[in-house]
Amino acid sequence: MELVCPAGNFPSLKAAVDNGADAVYIGINDKTNARYFPGLNFHHNNLHKAVDYARSRGTRVFLAINTFPQQSNWQDWVNAVDCGMDNEVDALIIADTGVLHYAADKQASTPDCNVNLHLSVQGSSTSHESLMFYVNQFGIKRAVLPRVLSLKQIERLAAKTPLELEVFGFGSLCIMVEGRCYLSSYLTGDSPNNCGVCSPAHAVKWEETENTLTTRLNDIVIDRFKPNEAAGYPTLCKGRFKVDDTVFHALEEPTSLNAMALLPQLQEAGIKAIKIEGRQRAPAYVAKVTSIWRQALDNFLQAYDSSLWQPNSHWVQQLASVAEGEQTTFGAYHRSWQ
Amino acid sequence: MKPKITLGPVQYYWSKQALMDFYAVAAESQVDEIYLGETVCSKRRSLNIKEWLGLANELSKMGKKVILSTLTLIESESEISQLRSLIKQSDFTIEANDYAAVTIAQEFHKPFVAGCTLNAYNTQTLNVLAKAGMTRWHAPVEMSQQSLSDIMQVMKADPILKHIEVEIHGYGRLPLSHAARCFTARTANLPKDQCQTLCIQHPTGITMQSQDDDDLFQINGIQIQSHKPCNLIPCMPQVQSMDIDLFRVYGEDESIFELVKDIKQQNTLGTHIPVINSDACNGYWFGKPGLEFKYDM
């Protein structure tokens, strides 16, 4: 199983590569990627440095072009695909059907093109039949599965599909089917699909009064924290809301996904790659998470009986310490979470 | 006269009787076309495939064009086999809300409507879908009037896309997200597998407020909707001048048919529907946050 790690900038890319990522995924500094945050990502003219550094150390590079162009800004996505192909990245991770069409055409008309096409998690593909649309139309090699499938569903899907499958192993947890969540644009105008952001910083307000810290998105209260509570970033789906006069995390608690303990089942199912979320995180985070997952995967792959393998409790604690809300979950992999 | 008014599929879990009563009124109403079927949760089984098709035939005989709408989030083998049976058995056009439905429609050489969750935001995507059998495109809910206008200009000049009908979400709560988790079950502290199909007790969903009592969202099983209905009726002159083919409305009860009557009257006689309920939204149309509302054009 391959370890695919996030790199929001060059220091993070170095951190991921130096700590044992098999592949890194990066984005271009515009709306073409789903982590379009200030100060993050690579430019058209320095992306080759990322490719050079990673490749010289045997790490593959995937370019995420995982948002949806409108008619008026289509050219930016074309430029992103061209940039990835010109720099000979190993794969383009694409969400939009039109962009996939463009990339597949370009791939076919470029002699000796070794750039693979991967379907992004933002493509919302959760079944064999859906995946086959992209296989038949564009010859995609791999798909990243949305974080909505249970382990059983993943096993059945993997048994049926001819594609390589990549699943999320660790990081922030999107609980809605990716690519089809418009909650953020409903409150702020910007969504992952159209702007590459969720609950964007420009809409966030922190308001401290005597005994309460209130977080808002476009003036709407997302949560209120008492002095003894850890206050988190106001991601819309992780806030506390009122339902029938009870205030609670109506959608999800602030928590991170950690599927490390499921490695035996994921391996058995034939999952090809484990993805670590977090291009927005600091290089130190990327270094720590990559290093722990590298140790875990190596240990797992060398295990005498991998079906009995369990993660070392030290790794689990270390990962929880950097997780959102300092807690982790199996998310949708376990039916009980659903 | 454009736009035709279409009735979206019922988004909630209603009993068989409630559905039959609703569609009996729909049959007599002024809606031009009716989308039928379960689009949110496969556990909602008030009608089986045979009964949906029976209802479709009845409505068709009464002069309504019928389209069979399909599930938005498809996760299990049983959901796929239900989808395959529906598409195979149906003589009606289907609405594909997931690419699995596109693949199966292609397999049986059936035309389809591309639902809003297929995320077709540009003509390059529409061209791929048109070649796969799309006859109509429902714009994504967050698409602005400007983006829609840009795309329609290109469509009109394209030999294939000029034949594709364009539909928008004209009135009703917006489908904003779908998840593996059932949020209705969560409000009762139940996991989805033991949900007791609680949704049937909430025929228009459950309101989710901010801690300051703003009505934000509507919990509807695995779906989250806007609490406020999207209302593009005040934008009708623009909708007509853009030559949009279909204006979809969603009902929470039978009062929707009164509204359809008013819309029809407005469109033919040029009367103006007063906006009585300002508790609506249409921000997306103006390229703003979806929850904003502008009605004083």
XYZ file of C-alpha atoms in Angstrom:
635
model
C 0.000 0.000 0.000
C 1.213 3.411 -0.998
C 1.336 6.386 1.418
C 0.083 9.586 -0.238
C 0.876 12.736 1.755
C -0.180 16.383 1.507
C 2.163 19.220 0.590
C 0.766 22.740 0.696
C 4.160 24.319 -0.003
C 7.804 23.423 -0.546
C 8.749 22.978 3.171
C 5.778 20.597 3.585
C 6.744 18.759 0.438
C 10.270 18.276 1.810
C 8.784 17.145 5.125
C 6.599 14.565 3.403
C 9.331 13.303 1.078
C 12.021 13.171 3.776
C 9.741 11.288 6.161
C 8.835 8.533 3.769
C 5.835 9.458 1.635
C 5.529 7.235 -1.431
C 3.724 10.069 -3.200
C 2.883 13.685 -2.432
C -0.062 15.651 -3.726
C 0.141 19.361 -4.390
C -1.955 22.137 -5.913
C -1.525 25.279 -7.980
C -2.008 28.645 -6.345
C -5.468 29.421 -7.751
C -9.061 28.219 -7.663
C -8.146 24.996 -9.495
C -7.470 23.191 -6.232
C -9.598 22.566 -3.167
C -7.114 24.127 -0.715
C -6.962 27.617 -2.209
C -5.685 29.311 0.949
C -3.492 32.418 1.228
C 0.205 31.555 1.124
C -0.343 27.936 0.094
C 0.366 25.969 -3.053
C 2.777 26.120 -5.965
C 3.065 28.474 -8.909
C 3.205 27.433 -12.528
C 6.824 28.531 -12.662
C 8.112 26.767 -9.532
C 6.196 23.525 -9.654
C 9.161 21.861 -11.341
C 11.165 22.317 -8.124
C 8.633 20.194 -6.283
C 8.786 17.532 -8.968
C 12.591 17.598 -9.075
C 12.985 17.314 -5.300
C 10.452 14.523 -4.917
C 11.620 12.545 -7.908
C 15.287 12.730 -6.945
C 14.295 10.891 -3.763
C 12.010 8.384 -5.437
C 8.729 10.003 -4.399
C 5.935 10.424 -6.920
C 4.045 13.700 -7.395
C 0.304 14.066 -7.964
C -1.197 17.412 -8.942
C -4.670 18.056 -7.533
C -6.923 19.926 -9.980
C -9.960 19.088 -7.961
C -12.472 21.935 -8.267
C -15.047 22.788 -10.913
C -14.452 25.478 -13.569
C -17.213 27.805 -14.624
C -17.502 28.799 -18.266
C -15.692 32.079 -17.663
C -12.624 30.688 -15.889
C -12.250 27.409 -17.800
C -8.833 28.432 -19.101
C -7.308 28.338 -15.587
C -8.071 24.614 -15.375
C -6.643 24.031 -18.851
C -3.501 25.855 -17.742
C -3.307 23.689 -14.627
C -3.569 20.471 -16.659
C -0.970 21.783 -19.117
C 1.322 22.729 -16.247
C 1.047 19.248 -14.743
C 1.671 17.556 -18.090
C 4.577 19.873 -18.988
C 6.217 19.199 -15.638
C 5.592 15.474 -16.070
C 3.927 14.916 -12.719
C 2.995 11.285 -12.129
C -0.735 11.884 -11.967
C -3.401 14.552 -12.191
C -6.165 14.253 -9.587
C -9.222 15.709 -11.322
C -12.852 16.195 -10.256
C -14.614 17.922 -13.170
C -15.861 15.810 -16.076
C -14.986 18.482 -18.648
C -11.464 18.860 -17.277
C -11.018 15.068 -17.319
C -12.096 15.104 -20.951
C -9.524 17.768 -21.784
C -6.770 15.940 -19.875
C -7.593 12.568 -21.474
C -7.473 14.145 -24.943
C -4.168 15.796 -24.197
C -2.810 12.585 -22.730
C -3.789 10.699 -25.885
C -2.223 13.268 -28.182
C 1.042 13.563 -26.246
C 3.609 10.967 -27.341
C 5.110 8.933 -24.487
C 2.852 10.608 -21.925
C 3.282 8.958 -18.537
C 0.857 11.148 -16.643
C -1.972 9.093 -15.130
C -5.451 10.399 -14.470
C -6.968 9.928 -11.025
C -10.544 10.739 -10.127
C -10.596 13.149 -7.191
C -12.652 12.511 -4.080
C -14.536 15.643 -5.196
C -15.856 13.550 -8.102
C -18.254 11.972 -5.542
C -17.879 8.499 -7.001
C -19.138 5.830 -4.611
C -20.040 2.831 -6.778
C -18.579 0.561 -9.441
C -21.084 1.855 -11.988
C -20.145 5.462 -11.319
C -16.426 4.675 -11.499
C -16.976 2.885 -14.810
C -18.261 6.120 -16.325
C -14.828 7.655 -15.764
C -12.976 4.514 -16.817
C -14.921 4.205 -20.074
C -14.790 7.876 -20.930
C -11.321 8.880 -19.807
C -9.338 5.753 -18.927
C -8.690 6.855 -15.357
C -6.216 4.701 -13.479
C -7.202 5.397 -9.894
C -10.045 6.896 -7.854
C -10.038 8.472 -4.420
C -13.136 7.319 -2.558
C -15.389 9.738 -0.660
C -15.360 9.374 3.124
C -18.938 8.119 3.198
C -18.476 4.414 2.530
C -18.381 1.761 5.226
C -15.567 -0.779 5.282
C -17.939 -3.472 3.960
C -18.996 -1.232 1.083
C -15.357 -0.506 0.240
C -14.543 -4.219 0.275
C -17.396 -4.986 -2.127
C -16.482 -2.101 -4.391
C -12.815 -3.050 -4.465
C -13.682 -6.638 -5.353
C -15.618 -5.446 -8.383
C -13.719 -2.515 -9.824
C -10.684 -2.832 -12.089
C -9.369 0.495 -10.788
C -6.761 1.294 -8.195
C -8.545 2.673 -5.144
C -7.175 5.259 -2.744
C -8.882 5.901 0.590
C -8.406 8.444 3.347
C -6.405 7.233 6.327
C -5.976 10.304 8.466
C -6.885 13.984 8.795
C -9.851 16.307 8.876
C -13.084 14.533 8.252
C -15.529 15.726 5.601
C -18.733 14.061 6.653
C -20.757 15.022 3.583
C -20.153 13.310 0.274
C -17.335 15.371 -1.153
C -18.056 17.445 -4.242
C -21.718 17.722 -3.376
C -21.631 19.886 -0.290
C -22.822 23.446 -0.771
C -23.201 24.317 2.933
C -20.218 26.667 2.858
C -21.373 28.684 -0.144
C -24.868 28.859 1.318
C -23.502 30.817 4.303
C -20.446 32.539 2.804
C -20.731 32.508 -0.999
C -17.597 30.347 -1.382
C -17.621 26.574 -1.610
C -15.057 23.845 -2.254
C -16.503 23.333 -5.742
C -16.436 26.898 -6.968
C -13.655 28.530 -4.915
C -11.565 25.722 -3.450
C -12.450 26.669 0.119
C -14.817 25.562 2.882
C -15.832 27.972 5.655
C -13.304 30.525 4.283
C -11.161 32.664 6.586
C -12.511 35.920 5.152
C -15.962 35.065 6.526
C -14.729 34.048 9.995
C -15.148 36.217 13.065
C -13.875 35.429 16.569
C -15.628 37.419 19.249
C -14.481 37.293 22.848
C -16.701 38.484 25.659
C -16.199 37.987 29.374
C -17.027 34.311 29.582
C -17.580 33.244 26.021
C -15.719 32.952 22.767
C -18.135 33.081 19.845
C -17.179 31.949 16.347
C -19.141 33.185 13.348
C -19.245 32.639 9.611
C -20.663 35.617 7.746
C -22.124 36.762 11.090
C -23.968 33.477 11.716
C -23.003 31.858 15.028
C -21.241 28.536 14.440
C -20.248 27.853 18.042
C -19.776 29.340 21.508
C -17.044 28.178 23.861
C -16.689 28.461 27.618
C -13.252 29.440 28.970
C -12.361 25.805 29.764
C -13.270 24.518 26.289
C -10.860 24.142 23.385
C -12.111 26.452 20.646
C -11.746 25.191 17.099
C -11.881 26.815 13.683
C -15.544 27.385 12.723
C -15.884 24.749 10.014
C -19.591 24.812 9.388
C -20.363 21.124 9.847
C -18.405 20.929 13.127
C -20.325 23.678 14.951
C -22.968 23.415 17.661
C -26.485 24.155 16.546
C -29.929 24.114 18.075
C -32.394 21.365 17.232
C -35.642 21.182 19.214
C -34.119 23.582 21.764
C -31.117 21.353 22.393
C -27.699 22.706 21.443
C -25.267 20.037 20.207
C -22.985 19.034 17.359
C -25.956 18.336 15.110
C -23.778 17.236 12.183
C -20.385 16.198 13.595
C -17.990 16.831 16.472
C -14.639 18.483 15.756
C -12.667 15.297 15.221
C -10.210 13.739 12.791
C -10.366 10.510 10.886
C -7.838 7.843 11.835
C -8.159 4.555 9.979
C -4.780 3.103 10.968
C -6.326 0.213 12.876
C -8.194 -0.760 9.708
C -5.010 -1.372 7.676
C -5.435 -5.178 7.735
C -8.936 -4.961 6.264
C -7.976 -2.284 3.741
C -4.992 -4.342 2.590
C -7.151 -7.464 2.361
C -9.660 -5.526 0.252
C -6.894 -4.607 -2.176
C -6.785 -0.880 -1.472
C -3.813 0.545 -3.325
C -3.116 3.759 -1.431
C -3.760 5.544 1.852
C -4.245 9.276 1.667
C -3.377 11.709 4.430
C -5.486 14.882 4.405
C -3.988 18.273 5.237
C -2.392 20.462 2.579
C -3.369 23.414 4.778
C -1.325 22.107 7.721
C 2.193 23.224 8.742
C 5.353 21.376 7.646
C 5.919 20.107 11.218
C 2.492 18.458 11.155
C 3.156 16.880 7.771
C 6.539 15.604 8.985
C 5.061 14.071 12.133
C 2.034 12.449 10.535
C 4.016 11.146 7.548
C 6.704 9.700 9.787
C 4.202 7.890 12.042
C 2.272 6.481 9.103
C 5.513 5.378 7.406
C 6.513 3.470 10.522
C 3.064 1.965 10.809
C 2.879 0.879 7.175
C 6.400 -0.602 7.223
C 5.641 -2.416 10.433
C 2.348 -3.664 9.050
C 3.836 -4.842 5.760
C 6.538 -6.768 7.641
C 4.126 -8.336 10.108
C 4.238 -12.121 10.296
C 0.463 -12.315 10.305
C -0.815 -8.991 9.023
C -4.441 -9.926 9.755
C -3.629 -9.736 13.477
C -1.695 -6.478 13.211
C -2.588 -3.603 15.512
C -1.170 -0.095 15.645
C 1.304 0.743 18.352
C -0.452 2.792 21.045
C 2.329 5.383 20.913
C 1.516 6.150 17.258
C -2.181 6.412 18.045
C -1.544 8.858 20.883
C 0.833 10.922 18.768
C -1.716 11.168 15.994
C -4.522 12.076 18.407
C -2.365 14.868 19.802
C -2.296 16.599 16.404
C -5.894 15.735 15.481
C -8.721 18.218 15.328
C -10.301 18.418 18.798
C -7.569 15.962 19.870
C -9.876 13.084 19.103
C -10.123 10.633 16.237
C -12.814 8.462 14.743
C -13.208 5.675 12.182
C -15.853 7.868 10.545
C -18.087 6.155 8.008
C -15.818 3.069 7.845
C -17.738 1.895 10.901
C -21.497 1.629 10.502
C -22.061 2.732 14.091
C -20.714 6.205 13.266
C -23.318 6.626 10.536
C -44.827 29.424 -22.881
C -41.384 29.321 -21.295
C -40.410 28.455 -18.749
C -42.457 25.345 -18.197
C -43.086 24.602 -14.540
C -41.812 21.270 -13.284
C -42.555 19.696 -9.919
C -39.475 18.244 -8.202
C -39.611 14.866 -6.475
C -40.910 14.901 -2.897
C -37.803 15.284 -0.742
C -39.281 13.899 2.474
C -40.466 10.528 3.732
C -44.224 10.500 3.328
C -46.615 7.586 3.670
C -48.036 5.961 0.573
C -51.371 7.653 1.211
C -49.759 11.076 1.633
C -47.871 10.634 -1.640
C -50.972 9.461 -3.507
C -53.019 12.385 -2.165
C -50.302 14.850 -3.142
C -49.991 13.501 -6.681
C -53.762 13.389 -7.098
C -53.716 17.160 -6.609
C -50.609 17.468 -8.785
C -52.422 15.700 -11.607
C -55.119 18.367 -11.591
C -52.675 21.246 -11.100
C -51.057 23.506 -13.639
C -47.556 21.986 -13.366
C -46.355 20.905 -16.810
C -44.064 18.086 -15.794
C -43.610 15.927 -12.718
C -40.437 14.311 -11.360
C -41.251 11.183 -9.366
C -39.184 8.917 -7.159
C -37.003 8.633 -4.096
C -33.856 10.755 -4.312
C -32.700 10.929 -0.685
C -32.723 7.598 1.184
C -33.202 4.028 -0.021
C -34.825 3.083 3.288
C -37.854 5.152 2.368
C -40.049 2.590 0.709
C -43.618 3.868 0.767
C -43.800 2.943 -2.909
C -41.881 0.191 -4.656
C -40.625 0.430 -8.243
C -43.806 -1.088 -9.659
C -45.921 1.423 -7.749
C -43.791 4.374 -8.842
C -44.127 3.218 -12.451
C -47.878 2.752 -11.974
C -48.164 6.279 -10.620
C -46.034 7.563 -13.496
C -48.398 5.926 -15.992
C -51.454 7.393 -14.266
C -50.021 10.899 -14.305
C -48.922 10.470 -17.885
C -52.437 9.469 -18.931
C -53.680 12.648 -17.276
C -51.464 14.735 -19.517
C -48.424 15.284 -17.369
C -44.973 14.563 -18.700
C -43.244 12.350 -16.128
C -39.545 11.934 -15.369
C -38.299 9.340 -12.916
C -35.768 10.779 -10.535
C -33.114 8.618 -8.872
C -31.058 8.370 -5.692
C -28.378 11.025 -5.104
C -25.947 9.100 -2.898
C -25.530 5.490 -3.954
C -23.443 3.317 -1.658
C -24.678 -0.267 -1.659
C -25.171 -3.060 -4.149
C -28.886 -3.159 -3.368
C -29.215 0.514 -4.256
C -27.499 -0.164 -7.577
C -29.788 -3.083 -8.386
C -32.863 -0.979 -7.562
C -31.530 1.741 -9.837
C -30.846 -0.736 -12.622
C -34.361 -2.245 -12.354
C -35.957 1.185 -12.453
C -34.026 2.311 -15.523
C -34.521 -1.009 -17.290
C -38.264 -1.182 -16.671
C -39.083 2.453 -17.260
C -40.301 3.924 -20.533
C -39.894 7.358 -19.009
C -36.860 9.589 -19.105
C -34.870 9.334 -15.893
C -33.133 12.012 -13.908
C -29.561 10.963 -13.101
C -28.436 12.405 -9.783
C -25.284 10.310 -9.702
C -22.908 9.095 -12.416
C -23.946 5.501 -11.688
C -27.323 6.367 -13.220
C -25.559 7.851 -16.255
C -23.635 4.601 -16.800
C -26.765 2.473 -16.463
C -28.835 4.786 -18.694
C -26.121 4.454 -21.345
C -26.167 0.682 -20.924
C -29.901 0.607 -21.768
C -29.661 3.423 -24.344
C -32.070 5.588 -22.342
C -32.047 9.373 -22.394
C -31.548 11.177 -19.112
C -31.837 14.512 -17.370
C -28.569 15.511 -15.718
C -29.579 16.359 -12.143
C -28.005 19.243 -10.250
C -25.705 16.985 -8.203
C -23.839 15.828 -11.336
C -22.022 19.158 -10.962
C -22.009 20.186 -14.623
C -20.612 23.711 -14.405
C -19.307 24.164 -17.971
C -20.057 23.244 -21.598
C -17.089 20.860 -21.764
C -18.816 18.715 -19.138
C -22.180 19.156 -20.850
C -20.715 17.934 -24.130
C -19.556 14.696 -22.522
C -22.971 14.222 -20.930
C -24.824 15.041 -24.155
C -22.868 12.335 -25.961
C -23.853 9.933 -23.175
C -27.558 10.661 -23.734
C -28.402 13.780 -21.724
C -31.432 15.622 -23.065
C -31.813 18.164 -20.278
C -29.478 19.793 -17.780
C -30.417 21.013 -14.320
C -27.897 23.679 -13.289
C -26.037 23.196 -9.987
C -27.877 24.951 -7.150
C -24.985 27.284 -6.374
C -24.637 28.521 -9.962
C -25.175 32.275 -10.407
C -27.282 33.934 -13.078
C -24.090 35.322 -14.624
C -22.439 31.892 -14.869
C -25.622 30.395 -16.228
C -25.900 33.145 -18.802
C -22.254 32.584 -19.865
C -22.808 28.872 -20.307
C -26.135 29.276 -22.155
C -24.559 31.642 -24.660
C -22.041 28.973 -25.612
C -24.752 26.289 -25.617
C -26.857 28.229 -28.097
C -23.978 28.369 -30.567
C -23.097 24.683 -30.161
C -24.654 22.257 -32.675
C -25.304 19.603 -30.010
C -25.860 21.637 -26.864
C -28.398 23.973 -28.466
C -30.872 21.081 -28.283
C -30.336 20.505 -24.563
C -33.045 21.931 -22.324
C -31.984 24.026 -19.332
C -33.699 23.758 -15.961
C -33.178 25.701 -12.738
C -34.198 25.301 -9.110
C -36.895 27.962 -9.090
C -38.716 27.517 -5.824
C -38.252 25.342 -2.750
C -35.665 24.364 -0.183
C -32.200 23.790 -1.637
C -30.551 20.374 -1.362
C -27.225 21.465 0.147
C -25.497 18.225 1.110
C -25.781 14.461 1.514
C -23.845 12.226 3.907
C -23.396 8.628 4.977
C -24.714 9.656 8.347
C -28.403 10.066 9.050
C -28.869 13.366 10.838
C -32.506 12.723 11.688
C -31.485 9.533 13.512
C -28.699 11.526 15.194
C -31.206 13.971 16.674
C -32.758 10.971 18.451
C -29.354 9.523 19.387
C -29.839 6.564 17.058
C -27.349 5.130 14.570
C -28.510 4.957 10.943
C -28.860 1.181 10.957
C -31.410 1.482 13.781
C -33.032 4.677 12.523
C -36.605 3.330 12.909
C -37.283 5.357 9.726
C -37.953 8.311 11.996
C -38.111 10.644 8.999
C -41.722 9.684 8.445
C -42.559 11.579 11.628
C -41.084 14.733 10.131
C -42.960 15.377 6.889
C -41.048 18.598 6.204
C -37.820 17.755 8.047
C -36.418 19.161 11.283
C -35.210 22.742 11.598
C -31.624 23.329 12.633
C -31.021 26.764 14.135
C -27.961 28.706 15.111
C -27.480 29.317 18.841
C -28.987 32.757 18.175
C -32.178 31.150 16.815
C -31.560 31.829 13.113
C -33.351 29.132 11.132
C -30.475 27.851 9.007
C -30.949 24.348 7.705
C -33.472 21.576 7.467
C -32.426 18.099 8.550
C -33.944 15.532 6.210
C -32.383 12.119 6.897
C -28.976 11.983 5.213
C -29.717 15.253 3.419
C -29.282 18.816 4.663
C -31.482 21.414 2.994
C -31.649 25.156 3.295
C -34.349 25.996 5.807
C -35.578 28.858 3.644
C -37.028 28.043 0.276
C -35.062 29.379 -2.660
C -37.378 31.793 -4.451
C -36.570 32.915 -7.987
C -40.117 34.024 -8.775
C -39.122 37.696 -8.420
C -36.416 37.013 -11.039
C -38.887 35.615 -13.580
C -38.417 38.407 -16.159
C -34.708 37.575 -16.245
C -35.432 33.832 -16.377
C -37.689 34.450 -19.381
C -35.306 36.744 -21.169
C -32.556 34.139 -20.782
C -34.844 31.616 -22.445
C -34.528 29.089 -19.609
C -36.733 26.120 -20.495
C -37.833 24.801 -17.127
C -38.458 26.268 -13.688
C -38.551 23.589 -11.014
C -40.584 23.938 -7.837
C -40.523 21.688 -4.769
C -43.534 21.280 -2.517
C -43.673 20.772 1.228
C -47.434 20.346 0.943
C -50.269 20.976 -1.499
C -50.024 24.761 -1.186
C -47.292 24.555 -3.819
C -50.004 24.096 -6.460
C -51.558 27.454 -5.560
C -48.161 29.029 -6.047
C -47.788 27.294 -9.425
C -51.142 28.747 -10.440
C -49.920 32.213 -9.498
C -46.650 31.734 -11.391
C -48.561 30.651 -14.493
C -50.816 33.640 -14.213
C -47.840 35.941 -13.777
C -46.129 34.473 -16.829
C -49.145 34.702 -19.116
C -50.824 37.864 -17.897
C -47.792 39.742 -16.661
C -49.289 40.048 -13.192
C -46.871 40.410 -10.336
C -46.809 37.914 -7.469
C -46.369 39.939 -4.311
C -43.587 38.533 -2.153
C -45.499 37.923 1.028
C -43.005 35.688 2.674
C -39.636 37.406 2.787
C -38.311 34.387 4.680
C -36.858 32.978 1.488
C -33.475 32.995 -0.213
C -32.044 33.485 -3.695
C -28.509 34.750 -3.048
C -26.885 32.173 -5.333
C -28.637 33.720 -8.351
C -26.852 36.992 -7.634
C -23.467 35.375 -6.955
C -23.889 35.968 -3.206
C -24.157 33.640 -0.209
C -27.107 31.365 -0.942
C -29.084 32.414 2.133
C -29.419 36.059 1.083
C -32.705 37.232 -0.392
C -33.364 39.969 -2.889
C -36.922 40.515 -4.044
C -37.182 44.198 -4.798
C -35.949 44.034 -8.406
